[in-house]
mmCIF file of C-alpha atoms in Angstrom:
data_model
loop_
_atom_site.group_PDB
_atom_site.id
_atom_site.type_symbol
_atom_site.label_atom_id
_atom_site.label_comp_id
_atom_site.label_asym_id
_atom_site.label_seq_id
_atom_site.Cartn_x
_atom_site.Cartn_y
_atom_site.Cartn_z
ATOM 1 C CA GLY A 23 30.348 45.120 100.860
ATOM 2 C CA GLN A 24 31.378 45.228 97.218
ATOM 3 C CA ASN A 25 30.921 42.778 94.546
ATOM 4 C CA ILE A 26 32.882 43.837 91.429
ATOM 5 C CA ASP A 27 32.926 41.742 88.007
ATOM 6 C CA GLN A 28 35.112 41.854 85.181
ATOM 7 C CA PRO A 29 35.639 39.479 82.248
ATOM 8 C CA THR A 30 38.416 36.939 82.961
ATOM 9 C CA GLU A 31 40.164 37.408 79.329
ATOM 10 C CA MET A 32 39.801 39.383 76.279
ATOM 11 C CA THR A 33 41.659 38.755 73.144
ATOM 12 C CA ALA A 34 41.829 41.445 70.061
ATOM 13 C CA THR A 35 44.221 42.543 67.311
ATOM 14 C CA GLU A 36 46.964 45.082 66.994
ATOM 15 C CA GLY A 37 44.955 48.278 65.712
ATOM 16 C CA ALA A 38 41.641 47.639 66.873
ATOM 17 C CA ILE A 39 39.285 49.018 69.585
ATOM 18 C CA VAL A 40 38.463 46.944 72.723
ATOM 19 C CA GLN A 41 36.142 47.884 75.266
ATOM 20 C CA ILE A 42 36.662 46.127 78.984
ATOM 21 C CA ASN A 43 33.525 46.005 81.060
ATOM 22 C CA CYS A 44 33.266 46.407 84.774
ATOM 23 C CA THR A 45 29.637 45.893 86.745
ATOM 24 C CA TYR A 46 29.705 46.196 90.547
ATOM 25 C CA GLN A 47 27.367 46.389 93.331
ATOM 26 C CA THR A 48 28.044 48.431 96.346
ATOM 27 C CA SER A 49 26.743 50.921 98.832
ATOM 28 C CA GLY A 50 28.823 53.934 97.872
ATOM 29 C CA PHE A 51 32.045 54.780 96.689
ATOM 30 C CA ASN A 52 34.169 58.068 95.906
ATOM 31 C CA GLY A 53 35.135 57.249 92.364
ATOM 32 C CA LEU A 54 36.200 54.552 90.189
ATOM 33 C CA PHE A 55 39.661 53.609 88.869
ATOM 34 C CA TRP A 56 41.277 51.971 86.273
ATOM 35 C CA TYR A 57 44.845 50.285 86.738
ATOM 36 C CA GLN A 58 46.844 48.486 84.188
ATOM 37 C CA GLN A 59 49.369 46.046 85.352
ATOM 38 C CA HIS A 60 51.999 43.990 83.090
ATOM 39 C CA ALA A 61 52.800 40.579 84.671
ATOM 40 C CA GLY A 62 55.414 40.965 87.340
ATOM 41 C CA GLU A 63 55.244 44.819 87.551
ATOM 42 C CA ALA A 64 53.573 47.270 89.385
ATOM 43 C CA PRO A 65 49.669 48.333 88.601
ATOM 44 C CA THR A 66 50.048 51.776 87.013
ATOM 45 C CA PHE A 67 46.972 54.258 87.296
ATOM 46 C CA LEU A 68 45.212 54.843 83.946
ATOM 47 C CA SER A 69 41.960 56.740 84.581
ATOM 48 C CA TYR A 70 39.824 57.851 87.297
ATOM 49 C CA ASN A 71 36.009 58.656 87.112
ATOM 50 C CA VAL A 72 33.915 60.352 89.993
ATOM 51 C CA LEU A 73 30.903 61.620 87.964
ATOM 52 C CA ASP A 74 29.112 59.668 85.440
ATOM 53 C CA GLY A 75 30.178 60.061 81.705
ATOM 54 C CA LEU A 76 33.362 59.650 79.564
ATOM 55 C CA GLU A 77 36.860 60.585 80.844
ATOM 56 C CA GLU A 78 39.032 60.665 77.505
ATOM 57 C CA LYS A 79 43.007 60.496 77.998
ATOM 58 C CA GLY A 80 44.621 59.921 74.602
ATOM 59 C CA ARG A 81 43.945 56.333 73.614
ATOM 60 C CA PHE A 82 42.267 55.733 76.838
ATOM 61 C CA SER A 83 38.824 56.334 77.593
ATOM 62 C CA SER A 84 36.927 55.386 80.688
ATOM 63 C CA PHE A 85 33.063 55.780 81.361
ATOM 64 C CA LEU A 86 31.043 55.509 84.118
ATOM 65 C CA SER A 87 27.068 55.199 85.043
ATOM 66 C CA ARG A 88 26.680 54.986 88.784
ATOM 67 C CA SER A 89 22.746 54.465 88.571
ATOM 68 C CA LYS A 90 23.666 51.201 86.254
ATOM 69 C CA GLY A 91 26.791 50.165 88.238
ATOM 70 C CA TYR A 92 28.866 49.850 85.089
ATOM 71 C CA SER A 93 32.302 51.339 83.981
ATOM 72 C CA TYR A 94 34.071 50.369 80.918
ATOM 73 C CA LEU A 95 37.690 51.206 79.679
ATOM 74 C CA LEU A 96 38.079 51.708 76.121
ATOM 75 C CA LEU A 97 41.200 51.294 74.290
ATOM 76 C CA LYS A 98 41.849 52.536 70.889
ATOM 77 C CA GLU A 99 44.352 51.793 68.156
ATOM 78 C CA LEU A 100 45.689 48.947 70.271
ATOM 79 C CA GLN A 101 49.174 48.136 70.277
ATOM 80 C CA MET A 102 51.200 44.856 71.390
ATOM 81 C CA LYS A 103 52.220 46.682 74.221
ATOM 82 C CA ASP A 104 48.883 46.885 75.410
ATOM 83 C CA SER A 105 48.881 43.303 76.591
ATOM 84 C CA ALA A 106 48.166 43.258 79.952
ATOM 85 C CA SER A 107 45.817 42.947 82.928
ATOM 86 C CA TYR A 108 43.023 45.687 83.671
ATOM 87 C CA LEU A 109 42.000 46.325 86.901
ATOM 88 C CA CYS A 110 38.864 48.057 87.793
ATOM 89 C CA ALA A 111 38.793 49.505 91.478
ATOM 90 C CA LEU A 112 36.550 51.141 93.646
ATOM 91 C CA GLY A 113 37.712 54.107 95.659
ATOM 92 C CA LEU A 114 35.907 54.084 99.258
ATOM 93 C CA GLY A 115 36.035 56.235 102.436
ATOM 94 C CA GLY A 116 37.779 59.664 102.430
ATOM 95 C CA PHE A 117 40.796 58.333 100.919
ATOM 96 C CA GLN A 118 42.262 55.953 98.579
ATOM 97 C CA LYS A 119 41.085 52.545 99.942
ATOM 98 C CA LEU A 120 40.711 50.590 96.741
ATOM 99 C CA VAL A 121 38.365 47.668 96.196
ATOM 100 C CA PHE A 122 39.760 45.618 93.234
ATOM 101 C CA GLY A 123 38.125 43.281 91.156
ATOM 102 C CA THR A 124 40.328 40.379 89.693
ATOM 103 C CA GLY A 125 41.154 41.833 86.495
ATOM 104 C CA THR A 126 40.786 41.132 82.713
ATOM 105 C CA ARG A 127 43.834 39.838 81.115
ATOM 106 C CA LEU A 128 44.081 41.359 77.642
ATOM 107 C CA LEU A 129 45.983 39.791 75.064
ATOM 108 C CA VAL A 130 46.807 41.785 71.811
ATOM 109 C CA SER A 131 47.676 39.834 68.589
ATOM 110 C CA PRO A 132 49.599 41.205 65.628
ATOM 111 C CA GLU B 11 62.037 60.538 90.759
ATOM 112 C CA ALA B 12 62.028 56.835 92.121
ATOM 113 C CA GLY B 13 58.852 55.315 92.485
ATOM 114 C CA VAL B 14 57.765 53.344 95.134
ATOM 115 C CA THR B 15 60.383 50.193 96.041
ATOM 116 C CA GLN B 16 59.842 46.921 97.670
ATOM 117 C CA PHE B 17 62.129 44.706 99.276
ATOM 118 C CA PRO B 18 62.558 41.739 98.737
ATOM 119 C CA SER B 19 61.174 41.099 95.172
ATOM 120 C CA HIS B 20 60.786 37.350 96.049
ATOM 121 C CA SER B 21 60.880 35.700 99.259
ATOM 122 C CA VAL B 22 60.558 31.904 99.940
ATOM 123 C CA ILE B 23 60.150 30.483 103.605
ATOM 124 C CA GLU B 24 59.277 27.893 105.311
ATOM 125 C CA LYS B 25 56.028 27.580 107.600
ATOM 126 C CA GLY B 26 56.559 28.605 110.893
ATOM 127 C CA GLN B 27 59.426 31.190 109.871
ATOM 128 C CA THR B 28 59.432 35.166 110.211
ATOM 129 C CA VAL B 29 59.650 37.049 107.030
ATOM 130 C CA THR B 30 59.811 40.928 106.855
ATOM 131 C CA LEU B 31 58.785 43.117 103.763
ATOM 132 C CA ARG B 32 59.999 46.565 103.337
ATOM 133 C CA CYS B 33 58.358 49.514 101.228
ATOM 134 C CA ASP B 34 59.850 52.880 100.644
ATOM 135 C CA PRO B 35 57.274 54.705 99.213
ATOM 136 C CA ILE B 36 57.713 57.888 96.992
ATOM 137 C CA SER B 37 59.642 61.019 98.825
ATOM 138 C CA GLY B 38 57.250 63.315 100.508
ATOM 139 C CA HIS B 39 54.261 60.933 100.552
ATOM 140 C CA ASP B 40 52.126 60.837 103.410
ATOM 141 C CA ASN B 41 49.977 57.909 102.741
ATOM 142 C CA LEU B 42 51.516 54.674 102.210
ATOM 143 C CA TYR B 43 49.093 51.748 101.822
ATOM 144 C CA TRP B 44 49.746 47.447 101.796
ATOM 145 C CA TYR B 45 47.808 45.446 99.680
ATOM 146 C CA ARG B 46 48.086 41.637 99.167
ATOM 147 C CA ARG B 47 47.123 39.545 96.093
ATOM 148 C CA VAL B 48 46.575 35.677 96.839
ATOM 149 C CA MET B 49 46.638 33.437 93.936
ATOM 150 C CA GLY B 50 43.621 33.612 91.773
ATOM 151 C CA LYS B 51 41.829 36.501 93.650
ATOM 152 C CA GLU B 52 41.974 39.960 93.449
ATOM 153 C CA ILE B 53 44.248 42.440 95.190
ATOM 154 C CA LYS B 54 43.193 43.373 98.566
ATOM 155 C CA PHE B 55 43.630 46.218 101.065
ATOM 156 C CA LEU B 56 45.590 45.523 104.091
ATOM 157 C CA LEU B 57 46.138 48.872 106.001
ATOM 158 C CA HIS B 58 47.055 52.632 105.245
ATOM 159 C CA PHE B 59 49.176 54.918 106.995
ATOM 160 C CA VAL B 60 49.053 58.509 107.488
ATOM 161 C CA LYS B 61 52.599 59.279 107.958
ATOM 162 C CA GLU B 62 53.592 57.042 111.015
ATOM 163 C CA SER B 63 50.062 56.477 112.309
ATOM 164 C CA LYS B 64 47.817 53.522 111.182
ATOM 165 C CA GLN B 65 44.734 55.260 109.765
ATOM 166 C CA ASP B 66 42.788 52.040 108.697
ATOM 167 C CA GLU B 67 43.976 48.297 109.690
ATOM 168 C CA SER B 68 40.707 46.895 108.719
ATOM 169 C CA GLY B 69 42.015 44.393 105.896
ATOM 170 C CA MET B 70 44.912 42.776 108.384
ATOM 171 C CA PRO B 71 44.224 38.867 108.122
ATOM 172 C CA ASN B 72 45.242 38.330 111.797
ATOM 173 C CA ASN B 73 47.295 39.113 114.301
ATOM 174 C CA ARG B 74 50.402 37.261 112.779
ATOM 175 C CA PHE B 75 50.683 40.492 110.604
ATOM 176 C CA LEU B 76 52.387 43.641 111.964
ATOM 177 C CA ALA B 77 53.169 46.678 110.157
ATOM 178 C CA GLU B 78 54.872 49.525 111.461
ATOM 179 C CA ARG B 79 56.204 52.707 109.829
ATOM 180 C CA THR B 80 58.579 54.367 112.136
ATOM 181 C CA GLY B 81 59.461 58.029 111.503
ATOM 182 C CA GLY B 82 56.671 57.907 108.826
ATOM 183 C CA THR B 83 59.107 57.316 105.986
ATOM 184 C CA TYR B 84 59.644 53.659 105.161
ATOM 185 C CA SER B 85 57.390 50.767 106.296
ATOM 186 C CA THR B 86 57.741 47.286 107.215
ATOM 187 C CA LEU B 87 55.252 44.242 107.118
ATOM 188 C CA LYS B 88 56.279 41.416 109.242
ATOM 189 C CA VAL B 89 54.375 38.061 109.059
ATOM 190 C CA GLN B 90 55.289 35.787 112.163
ATOM 191 C CA PRO B 91 54.835 32.932 111.985
ATOM 192 C CA ALA B 92 54.120 32.380 108.508
ATOM 193 C CA GLU B 93 51.291 30.066 107.349
ATOM 194 C CA LEU B 94 50.788 28.446 103.907
ATOM 195 C CA GLU B 95 48.005 30.731 103.122
ATOM 196 C CA ASP B 96 50.120 33.796 103.637
ATOM 197 C CA SER B 97 51.804 33.216 99.964
ATOM 198 C CA GLY B 98 50.949 36.064 97.622
ATOM 199 C CA VAL B 99 52.121 39.212 96.070
ATOM 200 C CA TYR B 100 52.421 42.157 98.849
ATOM 201 C CA PHE B 101 51.854 45.417 97.397
ATOM 202 C CA CYS B 102 52.745 48.568 98.630
ATOM 203 C CA ALA B 103 51.541 51.862 97.428
ATOM 204 C CA SER B 104 51.727 55.558 98.242
ATOM 205 C CA SER B 105 50.183 58.676 97.756
ATOM 206 C CA GLN B 106 50.438 62.330 98.380
ATOM 207 C CA GLU B 107 47.271 63.720 99.152
ATOM 208 C CA VAL B 108 44.306 61.965 100.868
ATOM 209 C CA ALA B 109 41.828 63.300 98.447
ATOM 210 C CA SER B 110 39.705 60.736 96.765
ATOM 211 C CA ASN B 111 40.802 61.114 93.320
ATOM 212 C CA THR B 112 44.690 61.186 93.967
ATOM 213 C CA GLU B 113 46.513 58.752 92.242
ATOM 214 C CA ALA B 114 48.236 55.962 94.222
ATOM 215 C CA PHE B 115 51.630 54.889 93.260
ATOM 216 C CA PHE B 116 52.233 50.872 93.637
ATOM 217 C CA GLY B 117 55.448 49.050 94.077
ATOM 218 C CA GLN B 118 56.506 46.201 91.980
ATOM 219 C CA GLY B 119 55.372 43.739 94.875
ATOM 220 C CA THR B 120 57.172 41.210 97.102
ATOM 221 C CA ARG B 121 56.187 37.546 95.915
ATOM 222 C CA LEU B 122 56.133 35.456 98.895
ATOM 223 C CA THR B 123 56.256 31.848 99.081
ATOM 224 C CA VAL B 124 55.711 29.808 102.345
ATOM 225 C CA VAL B 125 56.482 26.083 101.886
#
């Protein structure tokens, strides 16, 4: 099976940088996804890592180290609208069977 | 372009009753997935359709749950009879390709409460 751990909650200030960590234990996966979910809304795709290293997408970056079983999502220039839950998920099999962590709720304050 | 839509957004039913959830994927997406989030837990995979065929239903909790996708367009998930532990948010997602790095688009979910 898979075991995915994320911090339950984090707080940060508008304009700051925050790093949300995700550690996992699994026998194999295709890639690691990060999703954002605002309360009561659909999870929306943020990023995907298949190889080790950093993927940058505007204010968001995601990093993966397969050997260390570790990923992080980096959010820069935080805005109030970034307050949301951030879900780490492993993509399994030959398709998108996603195995999610419990998510990290990020609260951005002025 | 319309996203993944789910109906109803909320449903409150009594234990023992039947409920049917509906998902309309993005037009042209062959892959449709059902997920569920029980309160306090992570989102969990239920099953995957490719067009009208069930590709993987390993996450279905038990035989009280029946998913269909007749014609390969919209899908329904029926719970019969519903139990208290079935309460949660049921998400549907769809994707165009089966490649592993293809983004899955999620619907807003149906919040099911069994009382």
